[in-house]
Amino acid sequence: MPVGHECFIGKSEIVLKSKHLHIFAHTGLVVCALIYSVVISVSDVTFIFHQYERSATVAGEGGLFSGVQLRHAALERNKRCLLAYLYNRLEQIKKMRWEFGSVLPAEVKFNMCEQEVQWFGRYNKMLANYMRSIGGEGGMDLTQDLKPPKTLYIEVRCLMDHGEFETQDGNIVVLKKNTQHFLLRSECEHLIRQGILEHIVH
């Protein structure tokens, strides 16, 4: 079985995708297909490498052995690029849990593969359990006030229709597009991160 230049394709595509401004610009199916193609190419060429290694040792085919070694080194680099890419995606998923809360935007979730969705669920559960274990009886939400607040209440503008929103004191606020409200920062911070509300700064 010939070992051609296609062995180098996976690494280049992964590196290019990892350089995108938003790493979830590609659907989970596209990413899984790319990863699968790299894994298959690594497995195939690793098997061929060991075959040629044995035959080259017996027959003294040094030139052929050098060529296979070069391709094997390229595939090892593919593996490192693939692991770096997957690690970067997981770091972005972890970051989005702190930015968006326990529920990810639909467009982001659509671009995640099944394993990533499961990983997010496990990370979300571990973070929730930890926050309930600190800060007294009610726990502490560490995802609030990622930046030190200047005031407890802020003025916000609704960027889209969101329906009814219940505040901590039991009041119901109807969030309609272009309406403005004066709310506790801690109550609406997640909605601001999700792009539903906009903080009005005078």
PDB file of C-alpha atoms in Angstrom:
ATOM      1  CA  MET A   1       0.000   0.000   0.000  1.00  0.00           C
ATOM      2  CA  PRO A   2       1.591   3.350  -1.002  1.00  0.00           C
ATOM      3  CA  VAL A   3       2.103   6.054   1.553  1.00  0.00           C
ATOM      4  CA  GLY A   4       1.414   9.377  -0.149  1.00  0.00           C
ATOM      5  CA  HIS A   5       1.225  13.055   0.647  1.00  0.00           C
ATOM      6  CA  GLU A   6      -2.341  12.672   1.955  1.00  0.00           C
ATOM      7  CA  CYS A   7      -0.765  11.761   5.307  1.00  0.00           C
ATOM      8  CA  PHE A   8       0.048  15.449   5.778  1.00  0.00           C
ATOM      9  CA  ILE A   9      -3.460  16.804   5.049  1.00  0.00           C
ATOM     10  CA  GLY A  10      -5.066  16.206   8.447  1.00  0.00           C
ATOM     11  CA  LYS A  11      -2.465  18.159  10.383  1.00  0.00           C
ATOM     12  CA  SER A  12      -2.724  21.202   8.122  1.00  0.00           C
ATOM     13  CA  GLU A  13      -6.527  21.292   8.324  1.00  0.00           C
ATOM     14  CA  ILE A  14      -6.523  20.954  12.103  1.00  0.00           C
ATOM     15  CA  VAL A  15      -3.993  23.740  12.535  1.00  0.00           C
ATOM     16  CA  LEU A  16      -5.971  26.026  10.231  1.00  0.00           C
ATOM     17  CA  LYS A  17      -9.226  25.328  12.052  1.00  0.00           C
ATOM     18  CA  SER A  18      -7.601  25.916  15.426  1.00  0.00           C
ATOM     19  CA  LYS A  19      -6.542  29.376  14.240  1.00  0.00           C
ATOM     20  CA  HIS A  20     -10.124  30.469  13.518  1.00  0.00           C
ATOM     21  CA  LEU A  21     -11.382  33.358  15.607  1.00  0.00           C
ATOM     22  CA  HIS A  22     -14.186  31.153  16.917  1.00  0.00           C
ATOM     23  CA  ILE A  23     -13.197  27.526  17.295  1.00  0.00           C
ATOM     24  CA  PHE A  24     -16.831  26.383  17.057  1.00  0.00           C
ATOM     25  CA  ALA A  25     -17.350  27.796  13.560  1.00  0.00           C
ATOM     26  CA  HIS A  26     -17.569  24.206  12.271  1.00  0.00           C
ATOM     27  CA  THR A  27     -20.277  21.685  13.080  1.00  0.00           C
ATOM     28  CA  GLY A  28     -19.530  18.742  15.323  1.00  0.00           C
ATOM     29  CA  LEU A  29     -19.983  16.368  12.371  1.00  0.00           C
ATOM     30  CA  VAL A  30     -17.286  18.175  10.362  1.00  0.00           C
ATOM     31  CA  VAL A  31     -14.865  18.123  13.288  1.00  0.00           C
ATOM     32  CA  CYS A  32     -15.533  14.447  14.065  1.00  0.00           C
ATOM     33  CA  ALA A  33     -15.024  13.517  10.405  1.00  0.00           C
ATOM     34  CA  LEU A  34     -11.708  15.397  10.332  1.00  0.00           C
ATOM     35  CA  ILE A  35     -10.510  13.776  13.544  1.00  0.00           C
ATOM     36  CA  TYR A  36     -11.562  10.338  12.300  1.00  0.00           C
ATOM     37  CA  SER A  37      -9.635  10.808   9.043  1.00  0.00           C
ATOM     38  CA  VAL A  38      -6.461  11.744  10.945  1.00  0.00           C
ATOM     39  CA  VAL A  39      -6.805   8.800  13.328  1.00  0.00           C
ATOM     40  CA  ILE A  40      -7.303   6.380  10.420  1.00  0.00           C
ATOM     41  CA  SER A  41      -4.307   7.771   8.517  1.00  0.00           C
ATOM     42  CA  VAL A  42      -2.125   7.516  11.621  1.00  0.00           C
ATOM     43  CA  SER A  43      -3.190   3.898  12.210  1.00  0.00           C
ATOM     44  CA  ASP A  44      -2.688   2.892   8.564  1.00  0.00           C
ATOM     45  CA  VAL A  45       0.739   4.443   8.158  1.00  0.00           C
ATOM     46  CA  THR A  46       1.918   3.192  11.558  1.00  0.00           C
ATOM     47  CA  PHE A  47       1.097  -0.353  10.418  1.00  0.00           C
ATOM     48  CA  ILE A  48       2.865   0.189   7.065  1.00  0.00           C
ATOM     49  CA  PHE A  49       5.862   1.729   8.840  1.00  0.00           C
ATOM     50  CA  HIS A  50       6.393  -1.380  10.943  1.00  0.00           C
ATOM     51  CA  GLN A  51       6.046  -3.605   7.857  1.00  0.00           C
ATOM     52  CA  TYR A  52       8.646  -1.628   5.887  1.00  0.00           C
ATOM     53  CA  GLU A  53      10.873  -1.438   8.952  1.00  0.00           C
ATOM     54  CA  ARG A  54      11.102  -5.221   9.094  1.00  0.00           C
ATOM     55  CA  SER A  55      11.551  -5.646   5.322  1.00  0.00           C
ATOM     56  CA  ALA A  56      14.132  -2.842   5.100  1.00  0.00           C
ATOM     57  CA  THR A  57      16.144  -4.394   7.919  1.00  0.00           C
ATOM     58  CA  VAL A  58      16.214  -7.740   6.117  1.00  0.00           C
ATOM     59  CA  ALA A  59      16.707  -6.507   2.537  1.00  0.00           C
ATOM     60  CA  GLY A  60      18.785  -3.422   3.323  1.00  0.00           C
ATOM     61  CA  GLU A  61      16.377  -0.995   1.613  1.00  0.00           C
ATOM     62  CA  GLY A  62      17.694   2.090   3.376  1.00  0.00           C
ATOM     63  CA  GLY A  63      16.130   4.659   1.017  1.00  0.00           C
ATOM     64  CA  LEU A  64      12.655   3.202   1.366  1.00  0.00           C
ATOM     65  CA  PHE A  65      13.048   3.000   5.119  1.00  0.00           C
ATOM     66  CA  SER A  66      14.063   6.678   5.308  1.00  0.00           C
ATOM     67  CA  GLY A  67      10.969   7.700   3.336  1.00  0.00           C
ATOM     68  CA  VAL A  68       8.675   5.767   5.638  1.00  0.00           C
ATOM     69  CA  GLN A  69      10.417   7.249   8.674  1.00  0.00           C
ATOM     70  CA  LEU A  70       9.728  10.736   7.327  1.00  0.00           C
ATOM     71  CA  ARG A  71       6.028   9.988   6.898  1.00  0.00           C
ATOM     72  CA  HIS A  72       5.897   8.404  10.321  1.00  0.00           C
ATOM     73  CA  ALA A  73       7.380  11.563  11.854  1.00  0.00           C
ATOM     74  CA  ALA A  74       4.733  13.639  10.050  1.00  0.00           C
ATOM     75  CA  LEU A  75       1.961  11.460  11.464  1.00  0.00           C
ATOM     76  CA  GLU A  76       3.367  11.789  14.966  1.00  0.00           C
ATOM     77  CA  ARG A  77       3.116  15.531  14.463  1.00  0.00           C
ATOM     78  CA  ASN A  78      -0.486  15.039  13.282  1.00  0.00           C
ATOM     79  CA  LYS A  79      -1.234  13.345  16.573  1.00  0.00           C
ATOM     80  CA  ARG A  80       0.256  16.207  18.571  1.00  0.00           C
ATOM     81  CA  CYS A  81      -1.717  18.781  16.544  1.00  0.00           C
ATOM     82  CA  LEU A  82      -4.901  16.773  17.022  1.00  0.00           C
ATOM     83  CA  LEU A  83      -4.426  16.578  20.794  1.00  0.00           C
ATOM     84  CA  ALA A  84      -3.675  20.311  20.968  1.00  0.00           C
ATOM     85  CA  TYR A  85      -6.802  21.072  18.928  1.00  0.00           C
ATOM     86  CA  LEU A  86      -9.030  18.912  21.141  1.00  0.00           C
ATOM     87  CA  TYR A  87      -7.538  20.440  24.294  1.00  0.00           C
ATOM     88  CA  ASN A  88      -8.214  23.919  22.917  1.00  0.00           C
ATOM     89  CA  ARG A  89     -11.856  23.033  22.196  1.00  0.00           C
ATOM     90  CA  LEU A  90     -12.332  21.702  25.735  1.00  0.00           C
ATOM     91  CA  GLU A  91     -10.825  24.879  27.178  1.00  0.00           C
ATOM     92  CA  GLN A  92     -13.271  26.923  25.096  1.00  0.00           C
ATOM     93  CA  ILE A  93     -16.195  24.780  26.314  1.00  0.00           C
ATOM     94  CA  LYS A  94     -15.073  25.314  29.901  1.00  0.00           C
ATOM     95  CA  LYS A  95     -14.817  29.068  29.292  1.00  0.00           C
ATOM     96  CA  MET A  96     -18.326  29.188  27.813  1.00  0.00           C
ATOM     97  CA  ARG A  97     -19.756  27.577  30.964  1.00  0.00           C
ATOM     98  CA  TRP A  98     -18.534  30.615  32.899  1.00  0.00           C
ATOM     99  CA  GLU A  99     -19.718  33.072  30.246  1.00  0.00           C
ATOM    100  CA  PHE A 100     -23.139  31.663  29.300  1.00  0.00           C
ATOM    101  CA  GLY A 101     -24.120  29.643  32.358  1.00  0.00           C
ATOM    102  CA  SER A 102     -25.393  26.074  32.494  1.00  0.00           C
ATOM    103  CA  VAL A 103     -27.327  26.349  29.199  1.00  0.00           C
ATOM    104  CA  LEU A 104     -25.322  26.964  26.028  1.00  0.00           C
ATOM    105  CA  PRO A 105     -26.733  28.936  23.084  1.00  0.00           C
ATOM    106  CA  ALA A 106     -28.331  26.671  20.487  1.00  0.00           C
ATOM    107  CA  GLU A 107     -25.902  27.703  17.728  1.00  0.00           C
ATOM    108  CA  VAL A 108     -22.901  26.778  19.906  1.00  0.00           C
ATOM    109  CA  LYS A 109     -24.351  23.442  21.012  1.00  0.00           C
ATOM    110  CA  PHE A 110     -25.155  22.578  17.389  1.00  0.00           C
ATOM    111  CA  ASN A 111     -21.458  22.897  16.538  1.00  0.00           C
ATOM    112  CA  MET A 112     -20.388  20.493  19.280  1.00  0.00           C
ATOM    113  CA  CYS A 113     -20.084  16.753  18.864  1.00  0.00           C
ATOM    114  CA  GLU A 114     -21.854  14.348  21.213  1.00  0.00           C
ATOM    115  CA  GLN A 115     -18.759  13.686  23.316  1.00  0.00           C
ATOM    116  CA  GLU A 116     -18.242  17.417  23.862  1.00  0.00           C
ATOM    117  CA  VAL A 117     -21.860  17.868  24.956  1.00  0.00           C
ATOM    118  CA  GLN A 118     -21.400  15.032  27.446  1.00  0.00           C
ATOM    119  CA  TRP A 119     -18.147  16.547  28.705  1.00  0.00           C
ATOM    120  CA  PHE A 120     -19.866  19.917  29.173  1.00  0.00           C
ATOM    121  CA  GLY A 121     -22.631  18.219  31.176  1.00  0.00           C
ATOM    122  CA  ARG A 122     -20.110  16.534  33.488  1.00  0.00           C
ATOM    123  CA  TYR A 123     -18.125  19.757  33.959  1.00  0.00           C
ATOM    124  CA  ASN A 124     -21.344  21.672  34.622  1.00  0.00           C
ATOM    125  CA  LYS A 125     -22.375  19.135  37.288  1.00  0.00           C
ATOM    126  CA  MET A 126     -18.973  19.229  39.011  1.00  0.00           C
ATOM    127  CA  LEU A 127     -18.938  23.035  39.046  1.00  0.00           C
ATOM    128  CA  ALA A 128     -22.494  23.192  40.423  1.00  0.00           C
ATOM    129  CA  ASN A 129     -21.662  20.698  43.185  1.00  0.00           C
ATOM    130  CA  TYR A 130     -18.582  22.689  44.154  1.00  0.00           C
ATOM    131  CA  MET A 131     -20.447  26.024  44.254  1.00  0.00           C
ATOM    132  CA  ARG A 132     -23.140  24.479  46.488  1.00  0.00           C
ATOM    133  CA  SER A 133     -20.448  23.274  48.889  1.00  0.00           C
ATOM    134  CA  ILE A 134     -19.000  26.741  49.596  1.00  0.00           C
ATOM    135  CA  GLY A 135     -20.326  30.068  50.823  1.00  0.00           C
ATOM    136  CA  GLY A 136     -22.644  28.841  53.547  1.00  0.00           C
ATOM    137  CA  GLU A 137     -26.079  27.259  53.355  1.00  0.00           C
ATOM    138  CA  GLY A 138     -27.098  28.738  50.003  1.00  0.00           C
ATOM    139  CA  GLY A 139     -23.763  28.134  48.304  1.00  0.00           C
ATOM    140  CA  MET A 140     -22.017  30.680  46.127  1.00  0.00           C
ATOM    141  CA  ASP A 141     -22.347  31.344  42.402  1.00  0.00           C
ATOM    142  CA  LEU A 142     -18.754  31.864  41.300  1.00  0.00           C
ATOM    143  CA  THR A 143     -19.838  32.703  37.736  1.00  0.00           C
ATOM    144  CA  GLN A 144     -21.394  36.000  38.846  1.00  0.00           C
ATOM    145  CA  ASP A 145     -19.456  39.242  38.938  1.00  0.00           C
ATOM    146  CA  LEU A 146     -16.449  37.984  37.007  1.00  0.00           C
ATOM    147  CA  LYS A 147     -15.435  41.646  37.032  1.00  0.00           C
ATOM    148  CA  PRO A 148     -15.805  43.664  40.264  1.00  0.00           C
ATOM    149  CA  PRO A 149     -19.170  45.507  40.039  1.00  0.00           C
ATOM    150  CA  LYS A 150     -19.408  49.250  40.634  1.00  0.00           C
ATOM    151  CA  THR A 151     -23.136  49.166  41.461  1.00  0.00           C
ATOM    152  CA  LEU A 152     -25.617  46.486  42.507  1.00  0.00           C
ATOM    153  CA  TYR A 153     -28.292  47.626  40.031  1.00  0.00           C
ATOM    154  CA  ILE A 154     -27.733  48.353  36.357  1.00  0.00           C
ATOM    155  CA  GLU A 155     -29.853  49.639  33.507  1.00  0.00           C
ATOM    156  CA  VAL A 156     -30.288  47.188  30.650  1.00  0.00           C
ATOM    157  CA  ARG A 157     -31.936  47.167  27.234  1.00  0.00           C
ATOM    158  CA  CYS A 158     -33.603  44.053  25.854  1.00  0.00           C
ATOM    159  CA  LEU A 159     -32.204  43.098  22.435  1.00  0.00           C
ATOM    160  CA  MET A 160     -34.815  40.430  21.658  1.00  0.00           C
ATOM    161  CA  ASP A 161     -38.135  39.113  22.918  1.00  0.00           C
ATOM    162  CA  HIS A 162     -37.413  36.801  25.842  1.00  0.00           C
ATOM    163  CA  GLY A 163     -40.723  36.562  27.682  1.00  0.00           C
ATOM    164  CA  GLU A 164     -41.300  36.737  31.430  1.00  0.00           C
ATOM    165  CA  PHE A 165     -38.394  36.976  33.844  1.00  0.00           C
ATOM    166  CA  GLU A 166     -38.876  36.515  37.586  1.00  0.00           C
ATOM    167  CA  THR A 167     -36.601  38.499  39.871  1.00  0.00           C
ATOM    168  CA  GLN A 168     -35.340  37.366  43.268  1.00  0.00           C
ATOM    169  CA  ASP A 169     -38.047  39.341  45.095  1.00  0.00           C
ATOM    170  CA  GLY A 170     -40.812  37.619  43.111  1.00  0.00           C
ATOM    171  CA  ASN A 171     -41.596  40.388  40.635  1.00  0.00           C
ATOM    172  CA  ILE A 172     -42.286  39.468  37.015  1.00  0.00           C
ATOM    173  CA  VAL A 173     -40.555  41.514  34.324  1.00  0.00           C
ATOM    174  CA  VAL A 174     -41.560  41.063  30.691  1.00  0.00           C
ATOM    175  CA  LEU A 175     -38.476  41.259  28.523  1.00  0.00           C
ATOM    176  CA  LYS A 176     -39.537  42.629  25.150  1.00  0.00           C
ATOM    177  CA  LYS A 177     -37.272  43.901  22.432  1.00  0.00           C
ATOM    178  CA  ASN A 178     -36.100  47.526  22.907  1.00  0.00           C
ATOM    179  CA  THR A 179     -37.552  47.785  26.444  1.00  0.00           C
ATOM    180  CA  GLN A 180     -35.303  49.073  29.237  1.00  0.00           C
ATOM    181  CA  HIS A 181     -35.174  47.806  32.807  1.00  0.00           C
ATOM    182  CA  PHE A 182     -33.352  48.476  36.067  1.00  0.00           C
ATOM    183  CA  LEU A 183     -32.267  45.115  37.472  1.00  0.00           C
ATOM    184  CA  LEU A 184     -29.833  43.577  39.908  1.00  0.00           C
ATOM    185  CA  ARG A 185     -26.546  42.922  38.162  1.00  0.00           C
ATOM    186  CA  SER A 186     -26.365  39.431  39.652  1.00  0.00           C
ATOM    187  CA  GLU A 187     -29.792  38.545  38.196  1.00  0.00           C
ATOM    188  CA  CYS A 188     -29.184  39.633  34.629  1.00  0.00           C
ATOM    189  CA  GLU A 189     -25.470  39.055  34.105  1.00  0.00           C
ATOM    190  CA  HIS A 190     -26.019  35.710  32.362  1.00  0.00           C
ATOM    191  CA  LEU A 191     -28.634  37.269  30.073  1.00  0.00           C
ATOM    192  CA  ILE A 192     -26.115  39.952  29.121  1.00  0.00           C
ATOM    193  CA  ARG A 193     -23.514  37.325  28.257  1.00  0.00           C
ATOM    194  CA  GLN A 194     -26.049  35.451  26.133  1.00  0.00           C
ATOM    195  CA  GLY A 195     -26.827  38.594  24.144  1.00  0.00           C
ATOM    196  CA  ILE A 196     -30.429  38.892  25.358  1.00  0.00           C
ATOM    197  CA  LEU A 197     -29.796  42.055  27.371  1.00  0.00           C
ATOM    198  CA  GLU A 198     -27.416  44.940  26.817  1.00  0.00           C
ATOM    199  CA  HIS A 199     -25.887  46.943  29.652  1.00  0.00           C
ATOM    200  CA  ILE A 200     -26.617  50.632  29.136  1.00  0.00           C
ATOM    201  CA  VAL A 201     -23.596  52.682  30.162  1.00  0.00           C
ATOM    202  CA  HIS A 202     -24.197  56.424  30.482  1.00  0.00           C
TER     203      HIS A 202
END
